[in-house]
Short mmCIF file of C-alpha atoms and ligand atoms in Angstrom, two decimals:
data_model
loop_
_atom_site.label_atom_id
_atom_site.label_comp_id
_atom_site.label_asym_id
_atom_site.label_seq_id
_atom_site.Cartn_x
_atom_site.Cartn_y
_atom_site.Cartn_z
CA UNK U 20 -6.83 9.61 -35.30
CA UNK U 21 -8.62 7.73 -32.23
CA UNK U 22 -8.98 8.69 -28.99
CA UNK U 23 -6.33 7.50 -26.73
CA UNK U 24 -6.69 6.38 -23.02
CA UNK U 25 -4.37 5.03 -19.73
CA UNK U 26 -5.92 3.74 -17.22
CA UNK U 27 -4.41 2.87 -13.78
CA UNK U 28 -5.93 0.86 -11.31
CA UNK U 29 -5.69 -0.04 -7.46
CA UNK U 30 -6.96 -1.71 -5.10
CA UNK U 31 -8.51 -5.20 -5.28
CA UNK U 32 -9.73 -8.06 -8.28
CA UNK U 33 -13.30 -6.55 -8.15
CA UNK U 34 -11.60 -2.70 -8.85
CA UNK U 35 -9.67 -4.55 -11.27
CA UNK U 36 -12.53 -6.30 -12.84
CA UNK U 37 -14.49 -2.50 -12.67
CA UNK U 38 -11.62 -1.23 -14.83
CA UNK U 39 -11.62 -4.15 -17.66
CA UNK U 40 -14.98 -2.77 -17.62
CA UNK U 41 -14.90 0.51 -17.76
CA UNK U 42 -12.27 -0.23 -20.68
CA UNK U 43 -15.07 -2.04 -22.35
CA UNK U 44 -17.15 1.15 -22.17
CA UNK U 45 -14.46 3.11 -23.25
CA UNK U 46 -13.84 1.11 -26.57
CA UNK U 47 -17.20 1.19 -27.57
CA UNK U 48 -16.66 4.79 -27.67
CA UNK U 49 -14.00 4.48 -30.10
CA UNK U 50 -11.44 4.91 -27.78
CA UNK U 51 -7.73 2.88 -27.96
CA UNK U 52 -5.92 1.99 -24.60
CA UNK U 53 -2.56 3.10 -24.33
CA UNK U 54 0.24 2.13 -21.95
CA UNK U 55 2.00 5.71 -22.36
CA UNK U 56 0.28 8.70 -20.39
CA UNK U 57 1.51 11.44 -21.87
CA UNK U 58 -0.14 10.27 -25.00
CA UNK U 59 -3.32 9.49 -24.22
CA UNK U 60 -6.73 12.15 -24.42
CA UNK U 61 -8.19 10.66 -21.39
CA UNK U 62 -6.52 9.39 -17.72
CA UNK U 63 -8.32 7.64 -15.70
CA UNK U 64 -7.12 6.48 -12.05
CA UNK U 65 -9.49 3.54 -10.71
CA UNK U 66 -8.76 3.73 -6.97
CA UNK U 67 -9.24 2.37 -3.26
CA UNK U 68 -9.24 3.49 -0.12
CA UNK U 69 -9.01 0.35 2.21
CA UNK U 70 -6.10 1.72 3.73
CA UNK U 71 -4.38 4.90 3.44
CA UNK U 72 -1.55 4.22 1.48
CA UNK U 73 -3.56 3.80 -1.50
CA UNK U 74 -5.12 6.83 -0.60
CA UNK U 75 -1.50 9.00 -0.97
CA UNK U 76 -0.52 6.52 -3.98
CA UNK U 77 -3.38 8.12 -5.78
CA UNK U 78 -2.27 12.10 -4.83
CA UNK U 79 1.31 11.45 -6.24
CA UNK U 80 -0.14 9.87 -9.26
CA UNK U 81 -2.26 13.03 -9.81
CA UNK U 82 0.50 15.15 -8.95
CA UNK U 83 2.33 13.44 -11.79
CA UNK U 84 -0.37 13.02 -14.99
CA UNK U 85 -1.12 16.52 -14.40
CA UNK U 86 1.61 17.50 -16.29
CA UNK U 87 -0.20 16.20 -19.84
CA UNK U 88 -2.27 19.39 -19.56
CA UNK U 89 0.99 21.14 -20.60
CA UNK U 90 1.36 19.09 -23.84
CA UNK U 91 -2.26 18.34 -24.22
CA UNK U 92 -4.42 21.02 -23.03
CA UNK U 93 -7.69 19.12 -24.02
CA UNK U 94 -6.88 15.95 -22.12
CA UNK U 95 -9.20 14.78 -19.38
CA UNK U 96 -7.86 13.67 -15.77
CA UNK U 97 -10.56 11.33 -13.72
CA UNK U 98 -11.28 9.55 -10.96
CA UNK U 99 -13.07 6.66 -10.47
CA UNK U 100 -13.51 3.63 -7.51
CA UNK U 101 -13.35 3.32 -3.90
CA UNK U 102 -11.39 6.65 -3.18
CA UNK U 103 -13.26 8.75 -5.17
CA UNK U 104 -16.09 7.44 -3.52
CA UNK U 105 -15.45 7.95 -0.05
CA UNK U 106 -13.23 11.36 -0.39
CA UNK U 107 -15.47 12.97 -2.91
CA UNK U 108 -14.80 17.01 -3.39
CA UNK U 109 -12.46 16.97 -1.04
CA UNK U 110 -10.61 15.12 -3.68
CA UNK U 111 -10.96 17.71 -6.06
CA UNK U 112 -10.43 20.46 -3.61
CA UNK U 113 -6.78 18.73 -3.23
CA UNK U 114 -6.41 17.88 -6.88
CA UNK U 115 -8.00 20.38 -8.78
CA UNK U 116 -6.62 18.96 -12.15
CA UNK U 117 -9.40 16.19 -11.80
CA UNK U 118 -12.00 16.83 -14.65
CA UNK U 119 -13.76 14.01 -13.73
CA UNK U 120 -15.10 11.53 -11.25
CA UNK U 121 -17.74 9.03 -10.78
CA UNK U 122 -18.78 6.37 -8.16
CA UNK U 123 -18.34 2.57 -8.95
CA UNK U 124 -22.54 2.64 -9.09
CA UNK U 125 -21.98 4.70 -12.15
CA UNK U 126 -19.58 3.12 -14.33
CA UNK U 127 -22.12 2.87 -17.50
CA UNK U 128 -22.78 7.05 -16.88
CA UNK U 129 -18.98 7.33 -17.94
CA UNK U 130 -19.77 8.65 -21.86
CA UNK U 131 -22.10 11.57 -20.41
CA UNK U 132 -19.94 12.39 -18.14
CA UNK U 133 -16.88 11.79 -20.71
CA UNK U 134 -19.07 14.33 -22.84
CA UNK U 135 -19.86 17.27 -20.12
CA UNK U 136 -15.78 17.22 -19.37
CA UNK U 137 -15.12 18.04 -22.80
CA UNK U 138 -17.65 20.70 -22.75
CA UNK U 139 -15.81 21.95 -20.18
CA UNK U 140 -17.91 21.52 -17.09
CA UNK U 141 -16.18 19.24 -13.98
CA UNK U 142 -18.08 16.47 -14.38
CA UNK U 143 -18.18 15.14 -11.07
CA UNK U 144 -20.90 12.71 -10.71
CA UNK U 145 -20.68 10.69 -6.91
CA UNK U 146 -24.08 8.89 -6.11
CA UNK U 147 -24.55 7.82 -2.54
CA UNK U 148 -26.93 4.58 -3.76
CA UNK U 149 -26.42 2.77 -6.96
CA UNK U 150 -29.33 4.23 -9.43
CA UNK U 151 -32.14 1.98 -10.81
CA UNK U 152 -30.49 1.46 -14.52
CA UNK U 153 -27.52 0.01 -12.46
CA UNK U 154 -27.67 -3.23 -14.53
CA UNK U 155 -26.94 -1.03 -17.56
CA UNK U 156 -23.19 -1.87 -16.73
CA UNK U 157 -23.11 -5.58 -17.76
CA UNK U 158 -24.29 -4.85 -21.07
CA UNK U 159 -20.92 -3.64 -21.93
CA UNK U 160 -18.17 -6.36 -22.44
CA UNK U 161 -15.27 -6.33 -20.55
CA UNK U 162 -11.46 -5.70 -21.97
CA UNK U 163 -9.15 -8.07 -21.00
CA UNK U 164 -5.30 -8.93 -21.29
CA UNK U 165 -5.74 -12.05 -19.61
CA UNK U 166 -7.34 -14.45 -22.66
CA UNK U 167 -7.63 -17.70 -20.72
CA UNK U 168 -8.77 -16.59 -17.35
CA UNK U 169 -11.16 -14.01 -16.38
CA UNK U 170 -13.06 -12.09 -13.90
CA UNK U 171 -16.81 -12.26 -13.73
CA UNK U 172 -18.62 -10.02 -11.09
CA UNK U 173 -21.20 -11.63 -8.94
CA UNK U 174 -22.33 -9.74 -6.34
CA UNK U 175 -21.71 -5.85 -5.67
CA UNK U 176 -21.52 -4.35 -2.07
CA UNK U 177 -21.52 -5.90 1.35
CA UNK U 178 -23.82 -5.64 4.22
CA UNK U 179 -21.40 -7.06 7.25
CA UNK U 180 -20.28 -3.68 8.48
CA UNK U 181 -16.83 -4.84 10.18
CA UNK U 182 -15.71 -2.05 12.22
CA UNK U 183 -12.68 -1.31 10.03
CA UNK U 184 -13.83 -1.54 6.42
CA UNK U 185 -14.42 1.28 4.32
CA UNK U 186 -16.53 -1.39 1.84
CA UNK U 187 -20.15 -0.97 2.64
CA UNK U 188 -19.30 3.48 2.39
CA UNK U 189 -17.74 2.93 -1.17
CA UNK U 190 -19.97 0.29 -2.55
CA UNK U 191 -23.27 0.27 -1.02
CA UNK U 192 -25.35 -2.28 0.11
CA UNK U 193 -25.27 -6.29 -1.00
CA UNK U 194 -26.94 -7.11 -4.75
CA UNK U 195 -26.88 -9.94 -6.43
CA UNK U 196 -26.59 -9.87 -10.18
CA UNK U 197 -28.78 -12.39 -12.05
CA UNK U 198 -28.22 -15.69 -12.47
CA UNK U 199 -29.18 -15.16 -16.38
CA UNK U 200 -26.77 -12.25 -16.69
CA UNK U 201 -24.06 -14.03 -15.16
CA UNK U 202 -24.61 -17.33 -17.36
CA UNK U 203 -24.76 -15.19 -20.45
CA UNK U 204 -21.51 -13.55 -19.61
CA UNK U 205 -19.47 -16.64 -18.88
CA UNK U 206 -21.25 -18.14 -22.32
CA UNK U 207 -19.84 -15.08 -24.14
CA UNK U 208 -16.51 -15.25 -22.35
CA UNK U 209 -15.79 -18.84 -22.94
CA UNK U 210 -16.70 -18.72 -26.77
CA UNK U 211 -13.83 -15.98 -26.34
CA UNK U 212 -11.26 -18.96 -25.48
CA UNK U 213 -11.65 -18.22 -21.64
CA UNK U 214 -11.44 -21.58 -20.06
CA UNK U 215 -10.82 -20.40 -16.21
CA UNK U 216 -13.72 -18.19 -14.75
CA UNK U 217 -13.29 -16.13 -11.19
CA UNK U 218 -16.54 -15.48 -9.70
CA UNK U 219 -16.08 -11.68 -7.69
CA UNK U 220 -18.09 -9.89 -4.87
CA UNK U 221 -16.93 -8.51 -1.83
CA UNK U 222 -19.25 -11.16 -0.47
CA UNK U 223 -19.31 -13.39 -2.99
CA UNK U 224 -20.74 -16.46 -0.51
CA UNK U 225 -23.90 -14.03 0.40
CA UNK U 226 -24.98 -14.28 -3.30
CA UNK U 227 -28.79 -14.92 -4.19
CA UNK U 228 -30.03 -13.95 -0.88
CA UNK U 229 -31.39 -10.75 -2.30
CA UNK U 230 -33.33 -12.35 -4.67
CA UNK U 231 -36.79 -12.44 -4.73
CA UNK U 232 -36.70 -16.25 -4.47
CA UNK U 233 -33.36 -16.50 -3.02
CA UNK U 234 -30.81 -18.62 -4.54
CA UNK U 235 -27.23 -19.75 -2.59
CA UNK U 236 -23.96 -19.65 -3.58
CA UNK U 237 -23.40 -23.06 -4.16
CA UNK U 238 -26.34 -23.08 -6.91
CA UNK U 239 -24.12 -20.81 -9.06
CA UNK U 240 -21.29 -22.48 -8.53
CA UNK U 241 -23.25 -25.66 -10.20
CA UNK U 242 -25.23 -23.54 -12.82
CA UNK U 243 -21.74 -22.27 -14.09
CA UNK U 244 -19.79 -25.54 -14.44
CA UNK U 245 -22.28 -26.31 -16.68
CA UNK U 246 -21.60 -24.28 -18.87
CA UNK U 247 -19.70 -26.06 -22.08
CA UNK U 248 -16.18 -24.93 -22.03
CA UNK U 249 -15.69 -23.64 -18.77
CA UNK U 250 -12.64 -26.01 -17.32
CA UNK U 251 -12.04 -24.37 -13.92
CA UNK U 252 -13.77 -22.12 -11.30
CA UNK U 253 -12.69 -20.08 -8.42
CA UNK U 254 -14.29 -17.39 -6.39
CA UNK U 255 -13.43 -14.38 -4.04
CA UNK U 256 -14.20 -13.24 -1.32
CA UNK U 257 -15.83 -15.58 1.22
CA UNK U 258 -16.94 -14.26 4.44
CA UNK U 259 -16.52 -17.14 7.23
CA UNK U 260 -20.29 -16.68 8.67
CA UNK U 261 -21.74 -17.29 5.10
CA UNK U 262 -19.46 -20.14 4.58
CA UNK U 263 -22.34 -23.04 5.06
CA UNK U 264 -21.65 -26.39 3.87
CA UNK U 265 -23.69 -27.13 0.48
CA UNK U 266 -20.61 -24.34 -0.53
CA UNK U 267 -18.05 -27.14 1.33
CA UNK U 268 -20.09 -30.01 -0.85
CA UNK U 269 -20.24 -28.18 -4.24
CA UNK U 270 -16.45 -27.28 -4.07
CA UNK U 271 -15.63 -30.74 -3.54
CA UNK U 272 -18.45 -32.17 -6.29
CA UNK U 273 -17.55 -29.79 -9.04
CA UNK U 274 -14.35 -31.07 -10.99
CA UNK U 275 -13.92 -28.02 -12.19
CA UNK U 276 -13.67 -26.53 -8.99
CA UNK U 277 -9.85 -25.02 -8.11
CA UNK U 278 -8.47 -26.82 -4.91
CA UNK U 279 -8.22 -23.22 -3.29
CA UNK U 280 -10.03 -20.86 -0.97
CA UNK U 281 -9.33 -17.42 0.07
CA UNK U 282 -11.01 -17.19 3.63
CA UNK U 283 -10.01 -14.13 5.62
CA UNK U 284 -10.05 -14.80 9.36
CA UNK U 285 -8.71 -10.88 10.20
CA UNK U 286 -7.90 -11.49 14.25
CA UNK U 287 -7.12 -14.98 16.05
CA UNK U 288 -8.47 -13.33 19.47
CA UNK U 289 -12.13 -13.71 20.43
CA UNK U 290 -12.48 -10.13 21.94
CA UNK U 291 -10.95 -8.54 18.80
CA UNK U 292 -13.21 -10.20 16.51
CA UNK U 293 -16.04 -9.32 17.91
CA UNK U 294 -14.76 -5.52 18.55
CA UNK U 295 -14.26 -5.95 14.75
CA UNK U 296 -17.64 -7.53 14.44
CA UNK U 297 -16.90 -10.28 12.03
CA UNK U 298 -19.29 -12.92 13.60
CA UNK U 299 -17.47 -15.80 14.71
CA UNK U 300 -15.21 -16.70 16.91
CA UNK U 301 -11.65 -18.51 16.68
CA UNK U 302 -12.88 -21.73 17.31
CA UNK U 303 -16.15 -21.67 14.75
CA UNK U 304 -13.39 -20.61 12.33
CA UNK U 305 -10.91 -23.21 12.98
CA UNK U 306 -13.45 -25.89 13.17
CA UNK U 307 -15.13 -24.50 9.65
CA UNK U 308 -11.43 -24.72 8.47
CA UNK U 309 -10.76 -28.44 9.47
CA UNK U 310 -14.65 -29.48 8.30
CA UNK U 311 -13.00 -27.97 4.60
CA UNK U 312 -9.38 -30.09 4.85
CA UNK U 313 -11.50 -32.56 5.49
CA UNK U 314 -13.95 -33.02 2.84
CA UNK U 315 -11.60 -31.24 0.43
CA UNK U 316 -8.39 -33.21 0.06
CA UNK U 317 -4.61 -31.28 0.08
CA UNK U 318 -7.13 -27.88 -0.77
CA UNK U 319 -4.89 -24.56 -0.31
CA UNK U 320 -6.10 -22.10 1.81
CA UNK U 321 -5.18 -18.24 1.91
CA UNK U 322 -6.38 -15.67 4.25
CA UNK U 323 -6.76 -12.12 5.14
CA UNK U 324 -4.90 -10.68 8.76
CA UNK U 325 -5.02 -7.28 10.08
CA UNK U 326 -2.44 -6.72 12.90
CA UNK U 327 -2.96 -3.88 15.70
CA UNK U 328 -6.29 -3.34 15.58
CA UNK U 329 -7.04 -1.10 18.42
CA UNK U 330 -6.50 -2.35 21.85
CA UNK U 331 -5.29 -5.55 20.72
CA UNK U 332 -2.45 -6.22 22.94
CA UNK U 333 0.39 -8.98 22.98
CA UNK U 334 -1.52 -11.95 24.28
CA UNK U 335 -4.74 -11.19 21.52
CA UNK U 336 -1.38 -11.03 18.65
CA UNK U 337 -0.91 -14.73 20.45
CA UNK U 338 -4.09 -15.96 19.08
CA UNK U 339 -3.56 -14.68 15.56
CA UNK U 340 -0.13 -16.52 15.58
CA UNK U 341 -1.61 -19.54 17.09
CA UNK U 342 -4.54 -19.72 13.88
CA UNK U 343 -1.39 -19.63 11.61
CA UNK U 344 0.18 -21.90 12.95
CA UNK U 345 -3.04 -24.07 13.38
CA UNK U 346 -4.20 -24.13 9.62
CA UNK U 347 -1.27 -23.62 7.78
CA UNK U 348 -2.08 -21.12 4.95
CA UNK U 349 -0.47 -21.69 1.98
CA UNK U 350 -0.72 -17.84 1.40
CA UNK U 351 -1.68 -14.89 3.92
CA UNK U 352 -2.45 -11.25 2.87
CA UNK U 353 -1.45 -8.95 6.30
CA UNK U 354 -2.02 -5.73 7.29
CA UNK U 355 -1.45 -3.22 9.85
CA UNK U 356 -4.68 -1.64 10.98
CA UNK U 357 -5.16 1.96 9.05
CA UNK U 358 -8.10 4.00 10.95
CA UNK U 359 -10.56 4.76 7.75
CA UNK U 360 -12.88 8.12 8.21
CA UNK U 361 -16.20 6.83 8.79
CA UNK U 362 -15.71 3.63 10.01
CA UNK U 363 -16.59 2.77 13.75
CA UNK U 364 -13.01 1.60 14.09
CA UNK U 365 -11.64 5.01 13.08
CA UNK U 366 -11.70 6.57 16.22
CA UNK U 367 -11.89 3.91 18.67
CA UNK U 368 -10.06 4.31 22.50
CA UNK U 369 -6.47 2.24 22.10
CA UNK U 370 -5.17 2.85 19.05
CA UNK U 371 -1.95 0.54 18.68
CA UNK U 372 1.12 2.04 18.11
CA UNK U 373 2.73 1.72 14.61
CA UNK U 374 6.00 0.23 16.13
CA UNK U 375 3.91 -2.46 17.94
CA UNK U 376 2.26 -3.09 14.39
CA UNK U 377 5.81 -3.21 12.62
CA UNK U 378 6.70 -5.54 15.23
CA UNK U 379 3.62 -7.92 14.89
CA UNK U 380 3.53 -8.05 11.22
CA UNK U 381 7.09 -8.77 11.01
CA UNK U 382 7.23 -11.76 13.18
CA UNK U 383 3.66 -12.74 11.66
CA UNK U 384 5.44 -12.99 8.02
CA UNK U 385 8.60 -15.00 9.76
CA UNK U 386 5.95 -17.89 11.20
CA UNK U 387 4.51 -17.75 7.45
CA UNK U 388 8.01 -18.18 5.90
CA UNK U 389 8.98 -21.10 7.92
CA UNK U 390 4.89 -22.81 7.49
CA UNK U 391 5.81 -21.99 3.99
CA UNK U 392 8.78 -23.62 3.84
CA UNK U 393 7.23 -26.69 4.67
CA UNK U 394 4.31 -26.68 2.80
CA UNK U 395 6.36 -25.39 -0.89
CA UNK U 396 8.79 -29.26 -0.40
CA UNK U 397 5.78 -30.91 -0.05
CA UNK U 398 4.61 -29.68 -3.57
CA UNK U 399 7.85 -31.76 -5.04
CA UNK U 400 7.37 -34.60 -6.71
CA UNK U 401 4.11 -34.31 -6.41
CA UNK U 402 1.87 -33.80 -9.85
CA UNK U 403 0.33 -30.76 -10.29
CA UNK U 404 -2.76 -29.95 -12.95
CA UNK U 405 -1.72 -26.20 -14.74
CA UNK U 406 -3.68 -23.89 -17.19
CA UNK U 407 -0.71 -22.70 -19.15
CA UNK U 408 -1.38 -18.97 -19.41
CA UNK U 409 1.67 -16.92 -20.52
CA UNK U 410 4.92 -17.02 -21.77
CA UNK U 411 8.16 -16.00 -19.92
CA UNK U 412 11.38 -15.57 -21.49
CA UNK U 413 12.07 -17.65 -24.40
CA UNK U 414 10.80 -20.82 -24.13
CA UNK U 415 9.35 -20.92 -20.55
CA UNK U 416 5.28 -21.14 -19.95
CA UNK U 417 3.85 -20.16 -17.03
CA UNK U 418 0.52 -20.98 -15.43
CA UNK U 419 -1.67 -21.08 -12.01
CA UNK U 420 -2.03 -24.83 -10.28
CA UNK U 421 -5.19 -25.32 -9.08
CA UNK U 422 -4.13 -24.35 -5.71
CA UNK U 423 -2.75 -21.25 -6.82
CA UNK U 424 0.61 -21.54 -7.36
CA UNK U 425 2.54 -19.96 -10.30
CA UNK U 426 4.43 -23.01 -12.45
CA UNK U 427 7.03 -22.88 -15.03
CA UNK U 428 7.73 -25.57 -17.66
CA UNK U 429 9.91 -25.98 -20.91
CA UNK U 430 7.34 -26.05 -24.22
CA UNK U 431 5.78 -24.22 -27.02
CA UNK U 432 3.45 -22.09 -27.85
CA UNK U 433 0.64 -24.30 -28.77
CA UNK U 434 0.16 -25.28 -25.30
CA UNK U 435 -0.83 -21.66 -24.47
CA UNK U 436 -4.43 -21.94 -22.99
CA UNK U 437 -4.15 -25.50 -22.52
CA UNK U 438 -4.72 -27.60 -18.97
CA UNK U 439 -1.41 -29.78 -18.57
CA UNK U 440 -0.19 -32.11 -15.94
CA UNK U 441 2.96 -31.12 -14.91
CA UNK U 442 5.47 -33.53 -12.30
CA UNK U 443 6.63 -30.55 -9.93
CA UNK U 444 10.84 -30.57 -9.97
CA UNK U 445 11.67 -27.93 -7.98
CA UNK U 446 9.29 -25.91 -5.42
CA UNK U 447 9.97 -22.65 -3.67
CA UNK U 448 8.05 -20.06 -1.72
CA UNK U 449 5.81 -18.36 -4.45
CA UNK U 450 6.59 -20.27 -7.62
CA UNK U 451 7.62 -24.00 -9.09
CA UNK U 452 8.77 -25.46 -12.04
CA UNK U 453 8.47 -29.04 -13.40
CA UNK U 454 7.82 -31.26 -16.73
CA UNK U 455 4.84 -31.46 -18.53
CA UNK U 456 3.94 -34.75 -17.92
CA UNK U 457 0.07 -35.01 -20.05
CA UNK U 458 -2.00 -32.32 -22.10
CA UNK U 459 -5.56 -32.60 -20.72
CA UNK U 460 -7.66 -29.77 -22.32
N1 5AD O 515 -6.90 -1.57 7.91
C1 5AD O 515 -6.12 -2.60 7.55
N2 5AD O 515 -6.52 -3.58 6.74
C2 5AD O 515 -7.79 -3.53 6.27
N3 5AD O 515 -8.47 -4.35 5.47
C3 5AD O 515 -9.70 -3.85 5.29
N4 5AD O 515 -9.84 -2.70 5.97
C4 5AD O 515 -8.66 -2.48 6.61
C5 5AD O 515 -8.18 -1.46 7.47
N5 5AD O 515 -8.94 -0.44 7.84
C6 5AD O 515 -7.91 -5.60 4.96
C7 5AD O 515 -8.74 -6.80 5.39
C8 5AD O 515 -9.46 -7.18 4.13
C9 5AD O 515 -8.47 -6.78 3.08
C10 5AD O 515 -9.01 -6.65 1.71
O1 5AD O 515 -7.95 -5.57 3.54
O2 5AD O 515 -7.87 -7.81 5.80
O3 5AD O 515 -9.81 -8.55 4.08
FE1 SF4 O 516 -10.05 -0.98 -2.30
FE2 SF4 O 516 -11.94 -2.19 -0.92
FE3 SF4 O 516 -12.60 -0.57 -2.88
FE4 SF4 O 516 -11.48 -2.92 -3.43
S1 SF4 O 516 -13.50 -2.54 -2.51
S2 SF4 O 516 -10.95 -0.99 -4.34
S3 SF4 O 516 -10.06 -3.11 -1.70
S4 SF4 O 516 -11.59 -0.01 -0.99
#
């Protein structure tokens, strides 16, 4: 019988990405994936540590699995990602069932380390810089559920030190991987049957400028449309300051190109941005924003907000607001400001109450419902290009728009994986649902 192994993941598309990874690793050990714990040989818990929640998430989890030992005394608990990263021993010194733990540097190290936990040793294995075989990693193949669309990491690490991120502690400093390795991984991915590719990084926009003769962002973007096969690109995470315009200009050259960007703005007030050092200032943002609308026609934007950062106080919240209601998101990710250990934020004079934060976030996601609102009638009507990726009960398809929306028609199963123009019916907050109008690709 094959090994068995569940694998649980948190945090965000590049831990996600880590984890179809690591499952690639995994299988060319032999091992099968299971979707039951208690009957898999090996548990592995890929986790982040942006805020704290995840951080307790992953404690209950442990506090749960732990109980396989009983059934399955040779079964191996570990720990991999962001948390495991920043919390380290402590970790284990909390949950000593953990058998194992690496850093995200050290993904390819997992069958040694696999190995010395069945020998019985904790095989604990945290690296504070990625080592020099690093590249190692992309030699595996990733394992996906998702056959139409997948995730292809970029860029690893970020060097923009906000004063409230726990990213450049947990994943090092910016690198680039190569334009070859990248190519060669889409190639292999779209002979698979992929047909949408997500470019990933942290900082995916600050890609190539590690190289020895530096490539941008926008070169990639045309290298990989390209590519034979590949019918649709998109890309997170963009960081405002390294949003220059050849990226504006490729996005709006390349067909291929989704009519979507992620673009976190995190604070609308000028003093808390630069307490948070992000850069830029509400105006440079806004303008970058309108220069985008502009060139890029009905383009849906999404953004990251953190509320309460410390000493923000009513009037700075006003600003926030006032960006919302400025640009008109089509989607916004908030969050209340959680003080991570090690960051410069952590400790800061002014911490905001949590009440004040409840308050804030609450009337932030009311001004998003109503721009919503708006923006979802406007979809009706309207025709709407869809990658058909899924079924949903009986004989329902669903797919992603090119701005990101989820759509539902009537049809069969032969449109699976196939780019359809679909005449948008009916249109609410987070999903629509139409008639497929013409099969494109
Ligand atoms: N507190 C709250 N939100 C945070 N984020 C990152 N660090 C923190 C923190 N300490 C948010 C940012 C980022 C997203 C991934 O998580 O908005 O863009
Ligand atoms: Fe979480 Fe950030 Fe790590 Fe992603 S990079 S898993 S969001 S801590």
């Amino acid at each position: 019988m094959g090994k068995k192994y569940f694998i649980k993941t948190f945090g965000c598309q590049m831990n996600f990405n880590d984890s179809e990874r690591i499952r690639g690793i995994l299988k060319s050990m032999g091992y099968e994936p299971t979707d039951n714990w208690m009957e898999a040989d090996l548990i592995l818990l890929n986790t982040c540590t942006v805020r704290e929640k995840p951080d307790h998430k992953v404690l209950s989890h442990l506090g749960e699995y732990k109980k396989i030992k009983e059934k399955n005394p040779n079964a191996i608990i570990g720990v991999a990602g962001c948390l495991a990263q920043r919390a380290g021993w402590e970790l284990v010194q909390k949950a000593p069932v953990i058998d194992l733990m690496f850093s995200s540097f050290n993904m390819h190290h997992l069958p040694e380390l696999i190995n010395q936990a069945q020998a019985g040793y904790k095989a604990i294995a945290l690296l504070d810089e990625p080592p020099e075989d690093e590249d190692k990693l992309w030699e595996y193949d990733t394992v996906r559920d998702n056959k139409y669309c997948a995730y292809v990491t970029v860029m690893k690490g970020c060097d923009k030190n906000c004063t409230y991120c726990v990213v450049p502690k947990t994943r090092g400093k910016e690198r680039s991987r190569s334009l070859e390795s990248i190519l060669d991984e889409v190639k292999r991915l779209v002979d698979d049957g992929v047909k949408e590719i997500h470019l990933l990084g942290q900082n995916v926009t600050a890609w190539g400028k590690d190289f020895e003769k530096p490539l941008r962002f926008s070169d990639l973007l045309y290298e990989v449309s390209k590519i034979d096969g590949v019918k649709r690109i998109r890309f997170t995470t963009g960081h405002p300051s390294d949003f220059t315009d050849d990226i504006i200009e490729a996005m709006a050259e390349i067909p291929q190109v989704c009519n979507a960007l992620h673009l976190p703005f995190q604070a609308g007030s000028d003093r808390i941005l630069k307490l948070m050092d992000r850069g830029y200032t509400k105006e440079e943002y806004i303008e970058k924003i309108e220069k985008i609308k502009d060139r890029i026609k009905d383009i849906a934007l999404s953004t990251d907000i953190i509320v309460g950062f410390p000493t923000e106080t009513e009037d700075d919240f006003l600003h926030t607001l006032d960006v919302v209601e400025r640009v008109k998101f089509e989607q916004i990710f908030s969050f209340k400001f959680s003080p991570r250990p090690g960051t410069p934020a952590y400790d800061m004079e002014g911490q905001v109450p949590d009440e004040v934060k409840r308050d804030r976030m609450e009337r932030l996601l009311n001004l998003q419902k109503k721009i919503m609102g708006e923006i979802c009638k406007r979809y009706e009507g309207t025709v709407q290009e869809v990658l058909l990726e899924d079924t949903e009960n009986g004989n329902k398809l669903i797919g992603r728009s090119t701005t990101n929306k989820w759509v539902s028609v009537e049809g069969g199963k032969e449109l699976l994986g196939k780019i359809v123009k679909v005449k948008i019916e009916k249109s609410s907050p987070y999903n629509m649902s139409g008639e497929v109008v013409e099969v494109m690709a």
